[in-house]
Amino acid sequence: MDLNIVRPKDLWYAVGIIVTDGSLSKDQRHIYITSKDKELLLKLRKALHLKVKIGKKASGRNREKKYSTLQFGDIVFYRQLLNIGLTPRKSLTLNEIKVPKEYFKDFLRGVIDGDGSINKWTHRTNRKEQWCLRVASGAPIFANWLCNEIIEQFKVTGKIYHYQNVGKNNPLYTLKFGKVATKIILQNIYYQGCLALQRKYEIAIECLKSEEGWHRYGKMVL
């Protein structure tokens, strides 16, 4: 991969995807990205100017279920990922990631496309449309760092919840942002022409175009 021809914002988006849906092999060379959305891997392959095939790989306990996988070898990029904070077997041990401030929005978009969710529902009491943004991680240090960075850069409020799933030894940490914070974050990171998972992009734009219950917060749409 020629890092000189990859747009920095696309590269940092890819780092966000690798942090969530990717892994580093022990051979100090190969990077893997696994996703149920082949469309995302096709976009990444094009953005990173890679000439490799997208394969299939079993993931999780159900070994019969296959996911699309983008695998490529690049010693220089691998070492750069190590230098900014990634490690092999990172799911529980991931720490802070050294992301330049000007590309944090692209990195965050990658994280959300990987392990985030944008949710809409109707409030049971007031019947108003509600939105929230969640990002899940098994690594407590990374989760705290990411939450603090989002709060600082976008001037919003958010909270981390941790859940102990039955049969699991390690808790899951979930960042959650309410309706107003969600809209502020999304309008900063999803924009026309950005590299993104299409279904997440469409949900983000739906949120940004929603006007129900927003009159007291002013104009906050694209």
mmCIF file of C-alpha atoms in Angstrom:
data_model
loop_
_atom_site.group_PDB
_atom_site.id
_atom_site.type_symbol
_atom_site.label_atom_id
_atom_site.label_comp_id
_atom_site.label_asym_id
_atom_site.label_seq_id
_atom_site.Cartn_x
_atom_site.Cartn_y
_atom_site.Cartn_z
ATOM 1 C CA MET A 1 0.000 0.000 0.000
ATOM 2 C CA ASP A 2 1.395 3.392 -1.020
ATOM 3 C CA LEU A 3 0.606 5.707 1.897
ATOM 4 C CA ASN A 4 1.645 8.704 -0.202
ATOM 5 C CA ILE A 5 -1.403 8.398 -2.463
ATOM 6 C CA VAL A 6 -4.004 7.579 0.205
ATOM 7 C CA ARG A 7 -6.004 10.591 1.389
ATOM 8 C CA PRO A 8 -5.245 11.171 5.100
ATOM 9 C CA LYS A 9 -8.942 11.371 6.022
ATOM 10 C CA ASP A 10 -9.536 8.014 4.345
ATOM 11 C CA LEU A 11 -6.510 6.529 6.072
ATOM 12 C CA TRP A 12 -7.728 7.619 9.507
ATOM 13 C CA TYR A 13 -11.213 6.336 8.745
ATOM 14 C CA ALA A 14 -9.585 2.999 7.941
ATOM 15 C CA VAL A 15 -7.727 3.130 11.269
ATOM 16 C CA GLY A 16 -11.076 3.556 13.036
ATOM 17 C CA ILE A 17 -12.373 0.484 11.224
ATOM 18 C CA ILE A 18 -9.237 -1.500 12.096
ATOM 19 C CA VAL A 19 -9.575 -0.513 15.760
ATOM 20 C CA THR A 20 -13.091 -1.978 15.831
ATOM 21 C CA ASP A 21 -13.435 -4.604 13.103
ATOM 22 C CA GLY A 22 -9.793 -5.307 12.356
ATOM 23 C CA SER A 23 -6.847 -7.155 13.798
ATOM 24 C CA LEU A 24 -3.074 -7.306 13.492
ATOM 25 C CA SER A 25 -1.439 -10.649 12.857
ATOM 26 C CA LYS A 26 1.487 -11.857 14.951
ATOM 27 C CA ASP A 27 3.754 -11.921 11.895
ATOM 28 C CA GLN A 28 4.286 -8.125 12.168
ATOM 29 C CA ARG A 29 3.031 -7.639 8.619
ATOM 30 C CA HIS A 30 -0.612 -8.502 7.929
ATOM 31 C CA ILE A 31 -3.748 -6.529 8.733
ATOM 32 C CA TYR A 32 -7.222 -8.075 8.670
ATOM 33 C CA ILE A 33 -10.603 -6.336 8.486
ATOM 34 C CA THR A 34 -13.703 -8.507 8.853
ATOM 35 C CA SER A 35 -17.217 -7.229 8.217
ATOM 36 C CA LYS A 36 -20.679 -8.513 7.399
ATOM 37 C CA ASP A 37 -20.900 -5.578 4.968
ATOM 38 C CA LYS A 38 -18.861 -6.473 1.888
ATOM 39 C CA GLU A 39 -19.757 -3.068 0.456
ATOM 40 C CA LEU A 40 -17.638 -1.418 3.176
ATOM 41 C CA LEU A 41 -14.608 -3.570 2.379
ATOM 42 C CA LEU A 42 -14.922 -2.746 -1.317
ATOM 43 C CA LYS A 43 -14.867 0.959 -0.454
ATOM 44 C CA LEU A 44 -11.861 0.510 1.821
ATOM 45 C CA ARG A 45 -9.967 -1.475 -0.788
ATOM 46 C CA LYS A 46 -10.512 1.306 -3.322
ATOM 47 C CA ALA A 47 -9.676 4.129 -0.880
ATOM 48 C CA LEU A 48 -6.454 2.409 0.230
ATOM 49 C CA HIS A 49 -5.500 1.551 -3.372
ATOM 50 C CA LEU A 50 -5.183 -2.142 -2.569
ATOM 51 C CA LYS A 51 -5.093 -4.893 -5.164
ATOM 52 C CA VAL A 52 -6.174 -7.872 -3.088
ATOM 53 C CA LYS A 53 -9.195 -10.120 -3.138
ATOM 54 C CA ILE A 54 -11.923 -9.987 -0.529
ATOM 55 C CA GLY A 55 -12.319 -13.410 1.023
ATOM 56 C CA LYS A 56 -14.581 -15.153 3.509
ATOM 57 C CA LYS A 57 -13.841 -16.026 7.120
ATOM 58 C CA ALA A 58 -15.721 -17.713 9.947
ATOM 59 C CA SER A 59 -16.311 -15.402 12.893
ATOM 60 C CA GLY A 60 -17.632 -15.964 16.409
ATOM 61 C CA ARG A 61 -18.965 -19.197 17.833
ATOM 62 C CA ASN A 62 -20.990 -20.066 14.758
ATOM 63 C CA ARG A 63 -18.200 -21.377 12.546
ATOM 64 C CA GLU A 64 -20.606 -21.978 9.670
ATOM 65 C CA LYS A 65 -21.370 -18.275 9.362
ATOM 66 C CA LYS A 66 -18.915 -16.577 7.040
ATOM 67 C CA TYR A 67 -18.020 -12.878 6.965
ATOM 68 C CA SER A 68 -16.229 -10.901 4.283
ATOM 69 C CA THR A 69 -12.554 -10.289 5.021
ATOM 70 C CA LEU A 70 -10.033 -7.835 3.622
ATOM 71 C CA GLN A 71 -6.477 -9.048 4.258
ATOM 72 C CA PHE A 72 -3.329 -7.257 3.168
ATOM 73 C CA GLY A 73 0.337 -7.164 4.108
ATOM 74 C CA ASP A 74 2.255 -3.950 4.680
ATOM 75 C CA ILE A 75 5.186 -3.766 7.102
ATOM 76 C CA VAL A 76 5.363 0.048 7.110
ATOM 77 C CA PHE A 77 1.641 0.521 7.788
ATOM 78 C CA TYR A 78 1.696 -2.263 10.388
ATOM 79 C CA ARG A 79 4.490 -0.499 12.294
ATOM 80 C CA GLN A 80 2.654 2.816 12.078
ATOM 81 C CA LEU A 81 -0.414 1.176 13.614
ATOM 82 C CA LEU A 82 1.767 -0.102 16.460
ATOM 83 C CA ASN A 83 3.224 3.376 16.950
ATOM 84 C CA ILE A 84 -0.195 5.021 17.355
ATOM 85 C CA GLY A 85 -1.380 2.489 19.938
ATOM 86 C CA LEU A 86 -2.754 -0.628 18.255
ATOM 87 C CA THR A 87 -1.584 -4.088 19.267
ATOM 88 C CA PRO A 88 -2.303 -7.686 18.285
ATOM 89 C CA ARG A 89 -5.085 -9.198 20.442
ATOM 90 C CA LYS A 90 -6.325 -5.678 21.172
ATOM 91 C CA SER A 91 -9.976 -6.329 22.033
ATOM 92 C CA LEU A 92 -9.512 -6.036 25.814
ATOM 93 C CA THR A 93 -6.185 -4.197 26.050
ATOM 94 C CA LEU A 94 -6.576 -1.315 23.606
ATOM 95 C CA ASN A 95 -5.363 1.990 25.042
ATOM 96 C CA GLU A 96 -5.432 5.558 23.774
ATOM 97 C CA ILE A 97 -4.919 6.046 20.041
ATOM 98 C CA LYS A 98 -2.693 8.859 18.794
ATOM 99 C CA VAL A 99 -5.053 10.519 16.333
ATOM 100 C CA PRO A 100 -4.291 13.999 14.911
ATOM 101 C CA LYS A 101 -7.038 16.377 15.976
ATOM 102 C CA GLU A 102 -7.887 17.348 12.397
ATOM 103 C CA TYR A 103 -8.636 13.711 11.510
ATOM 104 C CA PHE A 104 -10.407 12.648 14.684
ATOM 105 C CA LYS A 105 -13.817 13.025 13.008
ATOM 106 C CA ASP A 106 -12.773 10.585 10.274
ATOM 107 C CA PHE A 107 -11.348 8.155 12.821
ATOM 108 C CA LEU A 108 -14.539 8.378 14.888
ATOM 109 C CA ARG A 109 -16.699 7.751 11.827
ATOM 110 C CA GLY A 110 -14.725 4.557 11.264
ATOM 111 C CA VAL A 111 -15.217 3.518 14.884
ATOM 112 C CA ILE A 112 -18.969 4.145 14.665
ATOM 113 C CA ASP A 113 -19.245 2.286 11.367
ATOM 114 C CA GLY A 114 -17.448 -0.602 13.050
ATOM 115 C CA ASP A 115 -18.785 -0.897 16.598
ATOM 116 C CA GLY A 116 -21.282 1.938 16.866
ATOM 117 C CA SER A 117 -25.038 2.242 16.484
ATOM 118 C CA ILE A 118 -27.338 5.170 15.728
ATOM 119 C CA ASN A 119 -30.759 4.424 17.176
ATOM 120 C CA LYS A 120 -34.197 6.016 16.759
ATOM 121 C CA TRP A 121 -37.316 5.268 18.777
ATOM 122 C CA THR A 122 -40.515 6.883 20.051
ATOM 123 C CA HIS A 123 -40.654 7.926 23.700
ATOM 124 C CA ARG A 124 -43.356 5.973 25.503
ATOM 125 C CA THR A 125 -44.600 8.974 27.492
ATOM 126 C CA ASN A 126 -44.388 12.042 25.269
ATOM 127 C CA ARG A 127 -44.468 10.138 21.951
ATOM 128 C CA LYS A 128 -41.601 12.261 20.656
ATOM 129 C CA GLU A 129 -38.919 10.968 18.322
ATOM 130 C CA GLN A 130 -35.729 10.085 20.209
ATOM 131 C CA TRP A 131 -32.178 9.463 19.024
ATOM 132 C CA CYS A 132 -29.001 8.194 20.633
ATOM 133 C CA LEU A 133 -25.502 7.205 19.602
ATOM 134 C CA ARG A 134 -23.721 4.228 21.163
ATOM 135 C CA VAL A 135 -20.207 2.853 20.775
ATOM 136 C CA ALA A 136 -19.271 -0.469 22.375
ATOM 137 C CA SER A 137 -15.812 -1.685 23.404
ATOM 138 C CA GLY A 138 -14.331 -4.384 25.604
ATOM 139 C CA ALA A 139 -11.294 -2.207 26.410
ATOM 140 C CA PRO A 140 -11.920 0.149 29.367
ATOM 141 C CA ILE A 141 -8.969 2.477 28.774
ATOM 142 C CA PHE A 142 -9.883 2.959 25.109
ATOM 143 C CA ALA A 143 -13.553 3.499 25.962
ATOM 144 C CA ASN A 144 -12.725 6.195 28.527
ATOM 145 C CA TRP A 145 -10.262 7.905 26.201
ATOM 146 C CA LEU A 146 -12.718 7.898 23.296
ATOM 147 C CA CYS A 147 -15.540 9.263 25.442
ATOM 148 C CA ASN A 148 -13.357 12.079 26.765
ATOM 149 C CA GLU A 149 -12.127 12.968 23.266
ATOM 150 C CA ILE A 150 -15.670 13.150 21.894
ATOM 151 C CA ILE A 151 -16.820 15.313 24.800
ATOM 152 C CA GLU A 152 -13.840 17.652 24.436
ATOM 153 C CA GLN A 153 -13.828 18.003 20.664
ATOM 154 C CA PHE A 154 -17.583 18.357 20.088
ATOM 155 C CA LYS A 155 -18.516 20.059 23.387
ATOM 156 C CA VAL A 156 -21.220 17.523 24.229
ATOM 157 C CA THR A 157 -22.080 15.359 27.206
ATOM 158 C CA GLY A 158 -22.031 11.587 27.288
ATOM 159 C CA LYS A 159 -21.691 8.667 29.645
ATOM 160 C CA ILE A 160 -20.070 5.239 29.795
ATOM 161 C CA TYR A 161 -22.055 2.215 30.967
ATOM 162 C CA HIS A 162 -20.557 -1.179 31.630
ATOM 163 C CA TYR A 163 -22.436 -4.438 31.370
ATOM 164 C CA GLN A 164 -21.491 -7.873 32.608
ATOM 165 C CA ASN A 165 -22.943 -10.360 30.172
ATOM 166 C CA VAL A 166 -23.904 -13.796 31.429
ATOM 167 C CA GLY A 167 -21.177 -16.312 30.707
ATOM 168 C CA LYS A 168 -18.576 -13.638 29.905
ATOM 169 C CA ASN A 169 -15.587 -12.873 32.134
ATOM 170 C CA ASN A 170 -15.061 -9.331 30.899
ATOM 171 C CA PRO A 171 -17.590 -6.498 30.922
ATOM 172 C CA LEU A 172 -18.631 -4.540 27.851
ATOM 173 C CA TYR A 173 -18.219 -0.766 27.971
ATOM 174 C CA THR A 174 -20.761 1.299 26.047
ATOM 175 C CA LEU A 175 -20.497 5.013 25.347
ATOM 176 C CA LYS A 176 -23.917 6.617 25.078
ATOM 177 C CA PHE A 177 -24.843 10.084 23.845
ATOM 178 C CA GLY A 178 -28.352 11.551 23.976
ATOM 179 C CA LYS A 179 -30.430 13.192 21.277
ATOM 180 C CA VAL A 180 -28.777 16.612 21.121
ATOM 181 C CA ALA A 181 -25.233 15.279 21.483
ATOM 182 C CA THR A 182 -25.911 12.662 18.813
ATOM 183 C CA LYS A 183 -26.973 15.272 16.294
ATOM 184 C CA ILE A 184 -23.986 17.497 17.040
ATOM 185 C CA ILE A 185 -21.562 14.589 16.647
ATOM 186 C CA LEU A 186 -23.150 13.261 13.473
ATOM 187 C CA GLN A 187 -23.236 16.630 11.723
ATOM 188 C CA ASN A 188 -19.478 16.902 12.272
ATOM 189 C CA ILE A 189 -18.449 13.458 11.077
ATOM 190 C CA TYR A 190 -20.901 12.405 8.337
ATOM 191 C CA TYR A 191 -20.813 14.661 5.298
ATOM 192 C CA GLN A 192 -21.495 14.343 1.592
ATOM 193 C CA GLY A 193 -18.803 12.330 -0.157
ATOM 194 C CA CYS A 194 -17.210 10.986 3.031
ATOM 195 C CA LEU A 195 -15.948 7.420 3.160
ATOM 196 C CA ALA A 196 -18.584 5.586 5.195
ATOM 197 C CA LEU A 197 -20.717 2.488 5.549
ATOM 198 C CA GLN A 198 -23.774 3.362 3.466
ATOM 199 C CA ARG A 199 -26.433 2.155 5.907
ATOM 200 C CA LYS A 200 -24.878 4.102 8.798
ATOM 201 C CA TYR A 201 -24.531 7.160 6.582
ATOM 202 C CA GLU A 202 -28.210 7.008 5.660
ATOM 203 C CA ILE A 203 -29.272 6.712 9.312
ATOM 204 C CA ALA A 204 -27.021 9.640 10.237
ATOM 205 C CA ILE A 205 -28.520 11.825 7.506
ATOM 206 C CA GLU A 206 -32.034 10.837 8.605
ATOM 207 C CA CYS A 207 -31.172 12.017 12.114
ATOM 208 C CA LEU A 208 -29.709 15.287 10.836
ATOM 209 C CA LYS A 209 -32.772 16.012 8.717
ATOM 210 C CA SER A 210 -35.220 15.268 11.522
ATOM 211 C CA GLU A 211 -36.888 18.413 12.847
ATOM 212 C CA GLU A 212 -39.183 16.889 15.454
ATOM 213 C CA GLY A 213 -38.392 18.275 18.885
ATOM 214 C CA TRP A 214 -35.440 20.391 17.713
ATOM 215 C CA HIS A 215 -36.986 23.874 17.603
ATOM 216 C CA ARG A 216 -35.622 24.904 21.006
ATOM 217 C CA TYR A 217 -32.069 23.928 20.029
ATOM 218 C CA GLY A 218 -31.876 26.029 16.865
ATOM 219 C CA LYS A 219 -30.850 24.907 13.402
ATOM 220 C CA MET A 220 -28.630 21.820 13.696
ATOM 221 C CA VAL A 221 -28.973 20.156 10.310
ATOM 222 C CA LEU A 222 -26.668 19.996 7.308
#
